[in-house]
């Protein structure tokens, strides 16, 4: 039974056993897809390892009856559509679909995290549904992996690519059936499948980028200006931290505005505490939390102490992310948070020990590059109690 085998976590990590199991998974998937009555299957590629691996697997089964597209939502990083196309040039042909105007029309102005995510999902699948009709495709290939639907079903946050697991009938709603060949696998297993399929290491090791992209990293009310601020800061964070082999590293931005936070302490071990106006997601006791983002400022006797300051604030208060302030100035409207994590499976994550000099230099470059940025900090909250993203 293919399905049962998919559910197995590979406890025996001895190389041969793992390789055998992965090869079995690949062969089983290809023969299962071959047996489906597929006229044409559409694959939405992001350039990440999950969607690329899913599409390559299905292409092995049905050849040119697979049509792969990259949807430019307008929430991509600088030059991302072209970069993805060239990264994949020897892997599979993709067509870029420019849907920016439609996404902007539907999402600009939304503030609530879940509303943004649900609206993004609706627009994304409406675009795919139109393309499927245009190409006469009756199936959609998705790179959904286990943590995507586990966290969505658990109510942590709506991952953009989870439909069936929420009871959404994709045939009725969008006109296609789903093929999700990786749905029972975790990230490390997907990377192993990708290696076996000969997918280039630049794709396998590409850090994950969420489907809703920068729309959920421009935290709070979505505006074109905030998107631009986060896009510019992202470029710098990605360039400056690329050599550290971190699982994920990026920037997020929101207004440099504070609220009373009356129930929160004003200081903590000699450091000042304030709370931003925006809310951000977290996961506490296996449940979703949508709480305050705290900014902690002041001199630390010992830099290592920075990694412990989240505990008191997240344990006793409605706080999901704690950020340590690195630099600020008396002008500008936005705060930029540097987010970096190390993780195996993305269900839990640690904050890596980046040397403070390096963080300061990074923060100064972000400020120097954009007059609209008033302050920059480092998010020191692991998952749980935070989530990796802010929304
Ligand atoms: P969180 O924020 O839930 O993120 O701790 C866990 C991992 O999932 C990525 N992520 C997404 N990936 N669509 C995706 O394809 C989404 O809607 C989405 N939301 C979060 C996130 O970047 C991290 O790697």
JSON list of N, CA, C and O in Angstrom, two decimals, residues 66-122:
[
{"chain": "A", "resi": 66, "resn": "UNK", "atom": "N", "xyz": [2.28, 17.39, -19.01]},
{"chain": "A", "resi": 66, "resn": "UNK", "atom": "CA", "xyz": [2.42, 18.30, -17.86]},
{"chain": "A", "resi": 66, "resn": "UNK", "atom": "C", "xyz": [2.71, 19.70, -18.38]},
{"chain": "A", "resi": 66, "resn": "UNK", "atom": "O", "xyz": [3.62, 19.89, -19.17]},
{"chain": "A", "resi": 67, "resn": "UNK", "atom": "N", "xyz": [1.91, 20.68, -17.92]},
{"chain": "A", "resi": 67, "resn": "UNK", "atom": "CA", "xyz": [2.19, 22.10, -18.26]},
{"chain": "A", "resi": 67, "resn": "UNK", "atom": "C", "xyz": [2.58, 22.80, -16.97]},
{"chain": "A", "resi": 67, "resn": "UNK", "atom": "O", "xyz": [1.80, 22.85, -16.01]},
{"chain": "A", "resi": 68, "resn": "UNK", "atom": "N", "xyz": [3.79, 23.33, -16.93]},
{"chain": "A", "resi": 68, "resn": "UNK", "atom": "CA", "xyz": [4.27, 23.97, -15.70]},
{"chain": "A", "resi": 68, "resn": "UNK", "atom": "C", "xyz": [4.25, 25.49, -15.85]},
{"chain": "A", "resi": 68, "resn": "UNK", "atom": "O", "xyz": [4.73, 26.03, -16.85]},
{"chain": "A", "resi": 69, "resn": "UNK", "atom": "N", "xyz": [3.66, 26.17, -14.86]},
{"chain": "A", "resi": 69, "resn": "UNK", "atom": "CA", "xyz": [3.60, 27.63, -14.88]},
{"chain": "A", "resi": 69, "resn": "UNK", "atom": "C", "xyz": [4.18, 28.21, -13.59]},
{"chain": "A", "resi": 69, "resn": "UNK", "atom": "O", "xyz": [4.17, 27.56, -12.54]},
{"chain": "A", "resi": 70, "resn": "UNK", "atom": "N", "xyz": [4.70, 29.42, -13.73]},
{"chain": "A", "resi": 70, "resn": "UNK", "atom": "CA", "xyz": [5.14, 30.17, -12.56]},
{"chain": "A", "resi": 70, "resn": "UNK", "atom": "C", "xyz": [4.24, 31.40, -12.51]},
{"chain": "A", "resi": 70, "resn": "UNK", "atom": "O", "xyz": [4.20, 32.18, -13.46]},
{"chain": "A", "resi": 71, "resn": "UNK", "atom": "N", "xyz": [3.48, 31.55, -11.43]},
{"chain": "A", "resi": 71, "resn": "UNK", "atom": "CA", "xyz": [2.56, 32.69, -11.35]},
{"chain": "A", "resi": 71, "resn": "UNK", "atom": "C", "xyz": [3.24, 33.84, -10.64]},
{"chain": "A", "resi": 71, "resn": "UNK", "atom": "O", "xyz": [3.62, 33.72, -9.46]},
{"chain": "A", "resi": 72, "resn": "UNK", "atom": "N", "xyz": [3.39, 34.94, -11.35]},
{"chain": "A", "resi": 72, "resn": "UNK", "atom": "CA", "xyz": [3.95, 36.14, -10.71]},
{"chain": "A", "resi": 72, "resn": "UNK", "atom": "C", "xyz": [2.81, 36.86, -10.01]},
{"chain": "A", "resi": 72, "resn": "UNK", "atom": "O", "xyz": [1.96, 37.50, -10.62]},
{"chain": "A", "resi": 73, "resn": "UNK", "atom": "N", "xyz": [2.80, 36.74, -8.68]},
{"chain": "A", "resi": 73, "resn": "UNK", "atom": "CA", "xyz": [1.72, 37.30, -7.87]},
{"chain": "A", "resi": 73, "resn": "UNK", "atom": "C", "xyz": [1.95, 38.78, -7.55]},
{"chain": "A", "resi": 73, "resn": "UNK", "atom": "O", "xyz": [1.07, 39.44, -7.02]},
{"chain": "A", "resi": 74, "resn": "UNK", "atom": "N", "xyz": [3.18, 39.24, -7.80]},
{"chain": "A", "resi": 74, "resn": "UNK", "atom": "CA", "xyz": [3.52, 40.61, -7.39]},
{"chain": "A", "resi": 74, "resn": "UNK", "atom": "C", "xyz": [4.10, 40.63, -5.99]},
{"chain": "A", "resi": 74, "resn": "UNK", "atom": "O", "xyz": [4.52, 41.67, -5.50]},
{"chain": "A", "resi": 75, "resn": "UNK", "atom": "N", "xyz": [4.10, 39.45, -5.34]},
{"chain": "A", "resi": 75, "resn": "UNK", "atom": "CA", "xyz": [4.64, 39.39, -3.98]},
{"chain": "A", "resi": 75, "resn": "UNK", "atom": "C", "xyz": [5.98, 38.65, -3.96]},
{"chain": "A", "resi": 75, "resn": "UNK", "atom": "O", "xyz": [6.36, 38.03, -2.97]},
{"chain": "A", "resi": 76, "resn": "UNK", "atom": "N", "xyz": [6.65, 38.68, -5.11]},
{"chain": "A", "resi": 76, "resn": "UNK", "atom": "CA", "xyz": [7.91, 37.97, -5.25]},
{"chain": "A", "resi": 76, "resn": "UNK", "atom": "C", "xyz": [9.07, 38.86, -4.84]},
{"chain": "A", "resi": 76, "resn": "UNK", "atom": "O", "xyz": [8.95, 40.08, -4.78]},
{"chain": "A", "resi": 77, "resn": "UNK", "atom": "N", "xyz": [10.22, 38.21, -4.64]},
{"chain": "A", "resi": 77, "resn": "UNK", "atom": "CA", "xyz": [11.44, 38.98, -4.37]},
{"chain": "A", "resi": 77, "resn": "UNK", "atom": "C", "xyz": [11.97, 39.57, -5.67]},
{"chain": "A", "resi": 77, "resn": "UNK", "atom": "O", "xyz": [11.54, 39.17, -6.76]},
{"chain": "A", "resi": 78, "resn": "UNK", "atom": "N", "xyz": [12.94, 40.48, -5.56]},
{"chain": "A", "resi": 78, "resn": "UNK", "atom": "CA", "xyz": [13.48, 41.15, -6.74]},
{"chain": "A", "resi": 78, "resn": "UNK", "atom": "C", "xyz": [13.93, 40.14, -7.79]},
{"chain": "A", "resi": 78, "resn": "UNK", "atom": "O", "xyz": [14.69, 39.21, -7.47]},
{"chain": "A", "resi": 79, "resn": "UNK", "atom": "N", "xyz": [13.46, 40.32, -9.03]},
{"chain": "A", "resi": 79, "resn": "UNK", "atom": "CA", "xyz": [13.84, 39.46, -10.18]},
{"chain": "A", "resi": 79, "resn": "UNK", "atom": "C", "xyz": [13.49, 37.99, -10.05]},
{"chain": "A", "resi": 79, "resn": "UNK", "atom": "O", "xyz": [14.02, 37.15, -10.78]},
{"chain": "A", "resi": 80, "resn": "UNK", "atom": "N", "xyz": [12.64, 37.64, -9.09]},
{"chain": "A", "resi": 80, "resn": "UNK", "atom": "CA", "xyz": [12.39, 36.22, -8.83]},
{"chain": "A", "resi": 80, "resn": "UNK", "atom": "C", "xyz": [11.85, 35.44, -10.04]},
{"chain": "A", "resi": 80, "resn": "UNK", "atom": "O", "xyz": [12.36, 34.35, -10.33]},
{"chain": "A", "resi": 81, "resn": "UNK", "atom": "N", "xyz": [10.86, 35.96, -10.78]},
{"chain": "A", "resi": 81, "resn": "UNK", "atom": "CA", "xyz": [10.35, 35.15, -11.91]},
{"chain": "A", "resi": 81, "resn": "UNK", "atom": "C", "xyz": [11.46, 34.76, -12.89]},
{"chain": "A", "resi": 81, "resn": "UNK", "atom": "O", "xyz": [11.55, 33.59, -13.27]},
{"chain": "A", "resi": 82, "resn": "UNK", "atom": "N", "xyz": [12.30, 35.70, -13.26]},
{"chain": "A", "resi": 82, "resn": "UNK", "atom": "CA", "xyz": [13.37, 35.38, -14.22]},
{"chain": "A", "resi": 82, "resn": "UNK", "atom": "C", "xyz": [14.40, 34.43, -13.62]},
{"chain": "A", "resi": 82, "resn": "UNK", "atom": "O", "xyz": [14.88, 33.52, -14.29]},
{"chain": "A", "resi": 83, "resn": "UNK", "atom": "N", "xyz": [14.70, 34.65, -12.34]},
{"chain": "A", "resi": 83, "resn": "UNK", "atom": "CA", "xyz": [15.68, 33.76, -11.69]},
{"chain": "A", "resi": 83, "resn": "UNK", "atom": "C", "xyz": [15.18, 32.32, -11.67]},
{"chain": "A", "resi": 83, "resn": "UNK", "atom": "O", "xyz": [15.93, 31.38, -11.94]},
{"chain": "A", "resi": 84, "resn": "UNK", "atom": "N", "xyz": [13.90, 32.17, -11.33]},
{"chain": "A", "resi": 84, "resn": "UNK", "atom": "CA", "xyz": [13.34, 30.81, -11.26]},
{"chain": "A", "resi": 84, "resn": "UNK", "atom": "C", "xyz": [13.37, 30.16, -12.64]},
{"chain": "A", "resi": 84, "resn": "UNK", "atom": "O", "xyz": [13.76, 29.00, -12.79]},
{"chain": "A", "resi": 85, "resn": "UNK", "atom": "N", "xyz": [13.00, 30.94, -13.65]},
{"chain": "A", "resi": 85, "resn": "UNK", "atom": "CA", "xyz": [12.98, 30.38, -15.00]},
{"chain": "A", "resi": 85, "resn": "UNK", "atom": "C", "xyz": [14.38, 29.91, -15.39]},
{"chain": "A", "resi": 85, "resn": "UNK", "atom": "O", "xyz": [14.55, 28.82, -15.95]},
{"chain": "A", "resi": 86, "resn": "UNK", "atom": "N", "xyz": [15.40, 30.70, -15.06]},
{"chain": "A", "resi": 86, "resn": "UNK", "atom": "CA", "xyz": [16.74, 30.26, -15.47]},
{"chain": "A", "resi": 86, "resn": "UNK", "atom": "C", "xyz": [17.25, 29.12, -14.59]},
{"chain": "A", "resi": 86, "resn": "UNK", "atom": "O", "xyz": [17.91, 28.21, -15.07]},
{"chain": "A", "resi": 87, "resn": "UNK", "atom": "N", "xyz": [16.89, 29.11, -13.30]},
{"chain": "A", "resi": 87, "resn": "UNK", "atom": "CA", "xyz": [17.26, 27.97, -12.44]},
{"chain": "A", "resi": 87, "resn": "UNK", "atom": "C", "xyz": [16.71, 26.65, -12.96]},
{"chain": "A", "resi": 87, "resn": "UNK", "atom": "O", "xyz": [17.34, 25.61, -12.84]},
{"chain": "A", "resi": 88, "resn": "UNK", "atom": "N", "xyz": [15.50, 26.74, -13.53]},
{"chain": "A", "resi": 88, "resn": "UNK", "atom": "CA", "xyz": [14.82, 25.52, -13.96]},
{"chain": "A", "resi": 88, "resn": "UNK", "atom": "C", "xyz": [15.04, 25.20, -15.43]},
{"chain": "A", "resi": 88, "resn": "UNK", "atom": "O", "xyz": [14.47, 24.24, -15.95]},
{"chain": "A", "resi": 89, "resn": "UNK", "atom": "N", "xyz": [15.90, 25.99, -16.09]},
{"chain": "A", "resi": 89, "resn": "UNK", "atom": "CA", "xyz": [16.00, 25.85, -17.55]},
{"chain": "A", "resi": 89, "resn": "UNK", "atom": "C", "xyz": [16.39, 24.43, -17.98]},
{"chain": "A", "resi": 89, "resn": "UNK", "atom": "O", "xyz": [15.94, 23.97, -19.02]},
{"chain": "A", "resi": 90, "resn": "UNK", "atom": "N", "xyz": [17.18, 23.73, -17.17]},
{"chain": "A", "resi": 90, "resn": "UNK", "atom": "CA", "xyz": [17.55, 22.36, -17.55]},
{"chain": "A", "resi": 90, "resn": "UNK", "atom": "C", "xyz": [16.71, 21.31, -16.85]},
{"chain": "A", "resi": 90, "resn": "UNK", "atom": "O", "xyz": [17.00, 20.12, -16.93]},
{"chain": "A", "resi": 91, "resn": "UNK", "atom": "N", "xyz": [15.69, 21.74, -16.13]},
{"chain": "A", "resi": 91, "resn": "UNK", "atom": "CA", "xyz": [14.89, 20.79, -15.36]},
{"chain": "A", "resi": 91, "resn": "UNK", "atom": "C", "xyz": [13.54, 20.55, -16.01]},
{"chain": "A", "resi": 91, "resn": "UNK", "atom": "O", "xyz": [13.16, 19.42, -16.30]},
{"chain": "A", "resi": 92, "resn": "UNK", "atom": "N", "xyz": [12.81, 21.62, -16.24]},
{"chain": "A", "resi": 92, "resn": "UNK", "atom": "CA", "xyz": [11.54, 21.49, -16.97]},
{"chain": "A", "resi": 92, "resn": "UNK", "atom": "C", "xyz": [11.11, 22.85, -17.51]},
{"chain": "A", "resi": 92, "resn": "UNK", "atom": "O", "xyz": [11.44, 23.89, -16.91]},
{"chain": "A", "resi": 93, "resn": "UNK", "atom": "N", "xyz": [10.44, 22.86, -18.67]},
{"chain": "A", "resi": 93, "resn": "UNK", "atom": "CA", "xyz": [10.04, 24.14, -19.25]},
{"chain": "A", "resi": 93, "resn": "UNK", "atom": "C", "xyz": [8.92, 24.77, -18.44]},
{"chain": "A", "resi": 93, "resn": "UNK", "atom": "O", "xyz": [7.96, 24.09, -18.08]},
{"chain": "A", "resi": 94, "resn": "UNK", "atom": "N", "xyz": [9.05, 26.08, -18.14]},
{"chain": "A", "resi": 94, "resn": "UNK", "atom": "CA", "xyz": [7.94, 26.74, -17.43]},
{"chain": "A", "resi": 94, "resn": "UNK", "atom": "C", "xyz": [7.54, 28.03, -18.15]},
{"chain": "A", "resi": 94, "resn": "UNK", "atom": "O", "xyz": [8.35, 28.66, -18.81]},
{"chain": "A", "resi": 95, "resn": "UNK", "atom": "N", "xyz": [6.26, 28.36, -18.00]},
{"chain": "A", "resi": 95, "resn": "UNK", "atom": "CA", "xyz": [5.76, 29.62, -18.57]},
{"chain": "A", "resi": 95, "resn": "UNK", "atom": "C", "xyz": [5.47, 30.56, -17.40]},
{"chain": "A", "resi": 95, "resn": "UNK", "atom": "O", "xyz": [4.89, 30.15, -16.40]},
{"chain": "A", "resi": 96, "resn": "UNK", "atom": "N", "xyz": [5.88, 31.84, -17.56]},
{"chain": "A", "resi": 96, "resn": "UNK", "atom": "CA", "xyz": [5.59, 32.82, -16.51]},
{"chain": "A", "resi": 96, "resn": "UNK", "atom": "C", "xyz": [4.25, 33.48, -16.80]},
{"chain": "A", "resi": 96, "resn": "UNK", "atom": "O", "xyz": [3.99, 33.90, -17.92]},
{"chain": "A", "resi": 97, "resn": "UNK", "atom": "N", "xyz": [3.39, 33.51, -15.78]},
{"chain": "A", "resi": 97, "resn": "UNK", "atom": "CA", "xyz": [2.06, 34.12, -15.94]},
{"chain": "A", "resi": 97, "resn": "UNK", "atom": "C", "xyz": [2.02, 35.36, -15.05]},
{"chain": "A", "resi": 97, "resn": "UNK", "atom": "O", "xyz": [2.18, 35.26, -13.83]},
{"chain": "A", "resi": 98, "resn": "UNK", "atom": "N", "xyz": [1.81, 36.52, -15.65]},
{"chain": "A", "resi": 98, "resn": "UNK", "atom": "CA", "xyz": [1.80, 37.76, -14.88]},
{"chain": "A", "resi": 98, "resn": "UNK", "atom": "C", "xyz": [0.39, 38.04, -14.35]},
{"chain": "A", "resi": 98, "resn": "UNK", "atom": "O", "xyz": [-0.49, 38.42, -15.10]},
{"chain": "A", "resi": 99, "resn": "UNK", "atom": "N", "xyz": [0.20, 37.82, -13.05]},
{"chain": "A", "resi": 99, "resn": "UNK", "atom": "CA", "xyz": [-1.13, 38.04, -12.45]},
{"chain": "A", "resi": 99, "resn": "UNK", "atom": "C", "xyz": [-1.06, 39.14, -11.40]},
{"chain": "A", "resi": 99, "resn": "UNK", "atom": "O", "xyz": [-1.90, 39.23, -10.51]},
{"chain": "A", "resi": 100, "resn": "UNK", "atom": "N", "xyz": [-0.06, 39.99, -11.49]},
{"chain": "A", "resi": 100, "resn": "UNK", "atom": "CA", "xyz": [0.19, 40.99, -10.43]},
{"chain": "A", "resi": 100, "resn": "UNK", "atom": "C", "xyz": [-1.01, 41.90, -10.18]},
{"chain": "A", "resi": 100, "resn": "UNK", "atom": "O", "xyz": [-1.40, 42.13, -9.04]},
{"chain": "A", "resi": 101, "resn": "UNK", "atom": "N", "xyz": [-1.58, 42.42, -11.28]},
{"chain": "A", "resi": 101, "resn": "UNK", "atom": "CA", "xyz": [-2.68, 43.38, -11.09]},
{"chain": "A", "resi": 101, "resn": "UNK", "atom": "C", "xyz": [-3.85, 42.77, -10.34]},
{"chain": "A", "resi": 101, "resn": "UNK", "atom": "O", "xyz": [-4.44, 43.41, -9.47]},
{"chain": "A", "resi": 102, "resn": "UNK", "atom": "N", "xyz": [-4.17, 41.54, -10.69]},
{"chain": "A", "resi": 102, "resn": "UNK", "atom": "CA", "xyz": [-5.30, 40.86, -10.05]},
{"chain": "A", "resi": 102, "resn": "UNK", "atom": "C", "xyz": [-5.03, 40.66, -8.55]},
{"chain": "A", "resi": 102, "resn": "UNK", "atom": "O", "xyz": [-5.88, 40.95, -7.70]},
{"chain": "A", "resi": 103, "resn": "UNK", "atom": "N", "xyz": [-3.83, 40.20, -8.21]},
{"chain": "A", "resi": 103, "resn": "UNK", "atom": "CA", "xyz": [-3.49, 40.00, -6.80]},
{"chain": "A", "resi": 103, "resn": "UNK", "atom": "C", "xyz": [-3.52, 41.33, -6.03]},
{"chain": "A", "resi": 103, "resn": "UNK", "atom": "O", "xyz": [-4.04, 41.41, -4.93]},
{"chain": "A", "resi": 104, "resn": "UNK", "atom": "N", "xyz": [-2.96, 42.37, -6.64]},
{"chain": "A", "resi": 104, "resn": "UNK", "atom": "CA", "xyz": [-2.95, 43.67, -5.94]},
{"chain": "A", "resi": 104, "resn": "UNK", "atom": "C", "xyz": [-4.38, 44.17, -5.71]},
{"chain": "A", "resi": 104, "resn": "UNK", "atom": "O", "xyz": [-4.72, 44.64, -4.63]},
{"chain": "A", "resi": 105, "resn": "UNK", "atom": "N", "xyz": [-5.20, 44.04, -6.75]},
{"chain": "A", "resi": 105, "resn": "UNK", "atom": "CA", "xyz": [-6.59, 44.50, -6.63]},
{"chain": "A", "resi": 105, "resn": "UNK", "atom": "C", "xyz": [-7.29, 43.79, -5.47]},
{"chain": "A", "resi": 105, "resn": "UNK", "atom": "O", "xyz": [-8.04, 44.39, -4.72]},
{"chain": "A", "resi": 106, "resn": "UNK", "atom": "N", "xyz": [-7.03, 42.52, -5.31]},
{"chain": "A", "resi": 106, "resn": "UNK", "atom": "CA", "xyz": [-7.76, 41.74, -4.31]},
{"chain": "A", "resi": 106, "resn": "UNK", "atom": "C", "xyz": [-7.14, 41.80, -2.91]},
{"chain": "A", "resi": 106, "resn": "UNK", "atom": "O", "xyz": [-7.83, 41.55, -1.94]},
{"chain": "A", "resi": 107, "resn": "UNK", "atom": "N", "xyz": [-5.85, 42.07, -2.83]},
{"chain": "A", "resi": 107, "resn": "UNK", "atom": "CA", "xyz": [-5.21, 41.97, -1.50]},
{"chain": "A", "resi": 107, "resn": "UNK", "atom": "C", "xyz": [-4.75, 43.27, -0.86]},
{"chain": "A", "resi": 107, "resn": "UNK", "atom": "O", "xyz": [-4.63, 43.35, 0.38]},
{"chain": "A", "resi": 108, "resn": "UNK", "atom": "N", "xyz": [-4.46, 44.28, -1.67]},
{"chain": "A", "resi": 108, "resn": "UNK", "atom": "CA", "xyz": [-3.96, 45.52, -1.07]},
{"chain": "A", "resi": 108, "resn": "UNK", "atom": "C", "xyz": [-5.04, 46.09, -0.14]},
{"chain": "A", "resi": 108, "resn": "UNK", "atom": "O", "xyz": [-6.22, 46.13, -0.50]},
{"chain": "A", "resi": 109, "resn": "UNK", "atom": "N", "xyz": [-4.62, 46.47, 1.06]},
{"chain": "A", "resi": 109, "resn": "UNK", "atom": "CA", "xyz": [-5.57, 47.05, 2.01]},
{"chain": "A", "resi": 109, "resn": "UNK", "atom": "C", "xyz": [-5.98, 46.09, 3.11]},
{"chain": "A", "resi": 109, "resn": "UNK", "atom": "O", "xyz": [-6.48, 46.51, 4.15]},
{"chain": "A", "resi": 110, "resn": "UNK", "atom": "N", "xyz": [-5.76, 44.79, 2.92]},
{"chain": "A", "resi": 110, "resn": "UNK", "atom": "CA", "xyz": [-6.15, 43.82, 3.96]},
{"chain": "A", "resi": 110, "resn": "UNK", "atom": "C", "xyz": [-5.13, 43.86, 5.11]},
{"chain": "A", "resi": 110, "resn": "UNK", "atom": "O", "xyz": [-3.92, 43.90, 4.87]},
{"chain": "A", "resi": 111, "resn": "UNK", "atom": "N", "xyz": [-5.63, 43.79, 6.35]},
{"chain": "A", "resi": 111, "resn": "UNK", "atom": "CA", "xyz": [-4.74, 43.85, 7.51]},
{"chain": "A", "resi": 111, "resn": "UNK", "atom": "C", "xyz": [-4.62, 42.54, 8.27]},
{"chain": "A", "resi": 111, "resn": "UNK", "atom": "O", "xyz": [-3.54, 42.18, 8.75]},
{"chain": "A", "resi": 112, "resn": "UNK", "atom": "N", "xyz": [-5.73, 41.83, 8.39]},
{"chain": "A", "resi": 112, "resn": "UNK", "atom": "CA", "xyz": [-5.73, 40.62, 9.21]},
{"chain": "A", "resi": 112, "resn": "UNK", "atom": "C", "xyz": [-4.98, 39.48, 8.52]},
{"chain": "A", "resi": 112, "resn": "UNK", "atom": "O", "xyz": [-5.18, 39.22, 7.33]},
{"chain": "A", "resi": 113, "resn": "UNK", "atom": "N", "xyz": [-4.13, 38.78, 9.28]},
{"chain": "A", "resi": 113, "resn": "UNK", "atom": "CA", "xyz": [-3.26, 37.75, 8.71]},
{"chain": "A", "resi": 113, "resn": "UNK", "atom": "C", "xyz": [-4.05, 36.63, 8.01]},
{"chain": "A", "resi": 113, "resn": "UNK", "atom": "O", "xyz": [-3.75, 36.26, 6.88]},
{"chain": "A", "resi": 114, "resn": "UNK", "atom": "N", "xyz": [-5.06, 36.11, 8.70]},
{"chain": "A", "resi": 114, "resn": "UNK", "atom": "CA", "xyz": [-5.79, 34.99, 8.09]},
{"chain": "A", "resi": 114, "resn": "UNK", "atom": "C", "xyz": [-6.62, 35.45, 6.90]},
{"chain": "A", "resi": 114, "resn": "UNK", "atom": "O", "xyz": [-6.76, 34.74, 5.91]},
{"chain": "A", "resi": 115, "resn": "UNK", "atom": "N", "xyz": [-7.16, 36.67, 6.98]},
{"chain": "A", "resi": 115, "resn": "UNK", "atom": "CA", "xyz": [-7.94, 37.18, 5.86]},
{"chain": "A", "resi": 115, "resn": "UNK", "atom": "C", "xyz": [-7.04, 37.28, 4.62]},
{"chain": "A", "resi": 115, "resn": "UNK", "atom": "O", "xyz": [-7.43, 36.93, 3.52]},
{"chain": "A", "resi": 116, "resn": "UNK", "atom": "N", "xyz": [-5.81, 37.77, 4.85]},
{"chain": "A", "resi": 116, "resn": "UNK", "atom": "CA", "xyz": [-4.84, 37.87, 3.75]},
{"chain": "A", "resi": 116, "resn": "UNK", "atom": "C", "xyz": [-4.58, 36.51, 3.13]},
{"chain": "A", "resi": 116, "resn": "UNK", "atom": "O", "xyz": [-4.60, 36.33, 1.93]},
{"chain": "A", "resi": 117, "resn": "UNK", "atom": "N", "xyz": [-4.34, 35.52, 4.00]},
{"chain": "A", "resi": 117, "resn": "UNK", "atom": "CA", "xyz": [-4.00, 34.19, 3.52]},
{"chain": "A", "resi": 117, "resn": "UNK", "atom": "C", "xyz": [-5.15, 33.54, 2.76]},
{"chain": "A", "resi": 117, "resn": "UNK", "atom": "O", "xyz": [-4.96, 32.92, 1.72]},
{"chain": "A", "resi": 118, "resn": "UNK", "atom": "N", "xyz": [-6.38, 33.69, 3.31]},
{"chain": "A", "resi": 118, "resn": "UNK", "atom": "CA", "xyz": [-7.52, 33.05, 2.66]},
{"chain": "A", "resi": 118, "resn": "UNK", "atom": "C", "xyz": [-7.79, 33.74, 1.32]},
{"chain": "A", "resi": 118, "resn": "UNK", "atom": "O", "xyz": [-8.04, 33.09, 0.31]},
{"chain": "A", "resi": 119, "resn": "UNK", "atom": "N", "xyz": [-7.69, 35.07, 1.29]},
{"chain": "A", "resi": 119, "resn": "UNK", "atom": "CA", "xyz": [-7.92, 35.80, 0.04]},
{"chain": "A", "resi": 119, "resn": "UNK", "atom": "C", "xyz": [-6.84, 35.43, -0.98]},
{"chain": "A", "resi": 119, "resn": "UNK", "atom": "O", "xyz": [-7.12, 35.23, -2.15]},
{"chain": "A", "resi": 120, "resn": "UNK", "atom": "N", "xyz": [-5.60, 35.33, -0.51]},
{"chain": "A", "resi": 120, "resn": "UNK", "atom": "CA", "xyz": [-4.52, 34.93, -1.42]},
{"chain": "A", "resi": 120, "resn": "UNK", "atom": "C", "xyz": [-4.85, 33.58, -2.04]},
{"chain": "A", "resi": 120, "resn": "UNK", "atom": "O", "xyz": [-4.73, 33.39, -3.25]},
{"chain": "A", "resi": 121, "resn": "UNK", "atom": "N", "xyz": [-5.27, 32.64, -1.21]},
{"chain": "A", "resi": 121, "resn": "UNK", "atom": "CA", "xyz": [-5.57, 31.30, -1.72]},
{"chain": "A", "resi": 121, "resn": "UNK", "atom": "C", "xyz": [-6.66, 31.36, -2.79]},
{"chain": "A", "resi": 121, "resn": "UNK", "atom": "O", "xyz": [-6.56, 30.73, -3.84]},
{"chain": "A", "resi": 122, "resn": "UNK", "atom": "N", "xyz": [-7.69, 32.17, -2.53]},
{"chain": "A", "resi": 122, "resn": "UNK", "atom": "CA", "xyz": [-8.80, 32.25, -3.49]},
{"chain": "A", "resi": 122, "resn": "UNK", "atom": "C", "xyz": [-8.33, 32.80, -4.83]},
{"chain": "A", "resi": 122, "resn": "UNK", "atom": "O", "xyz": [-8.67, 32.28, -5.89]}
]
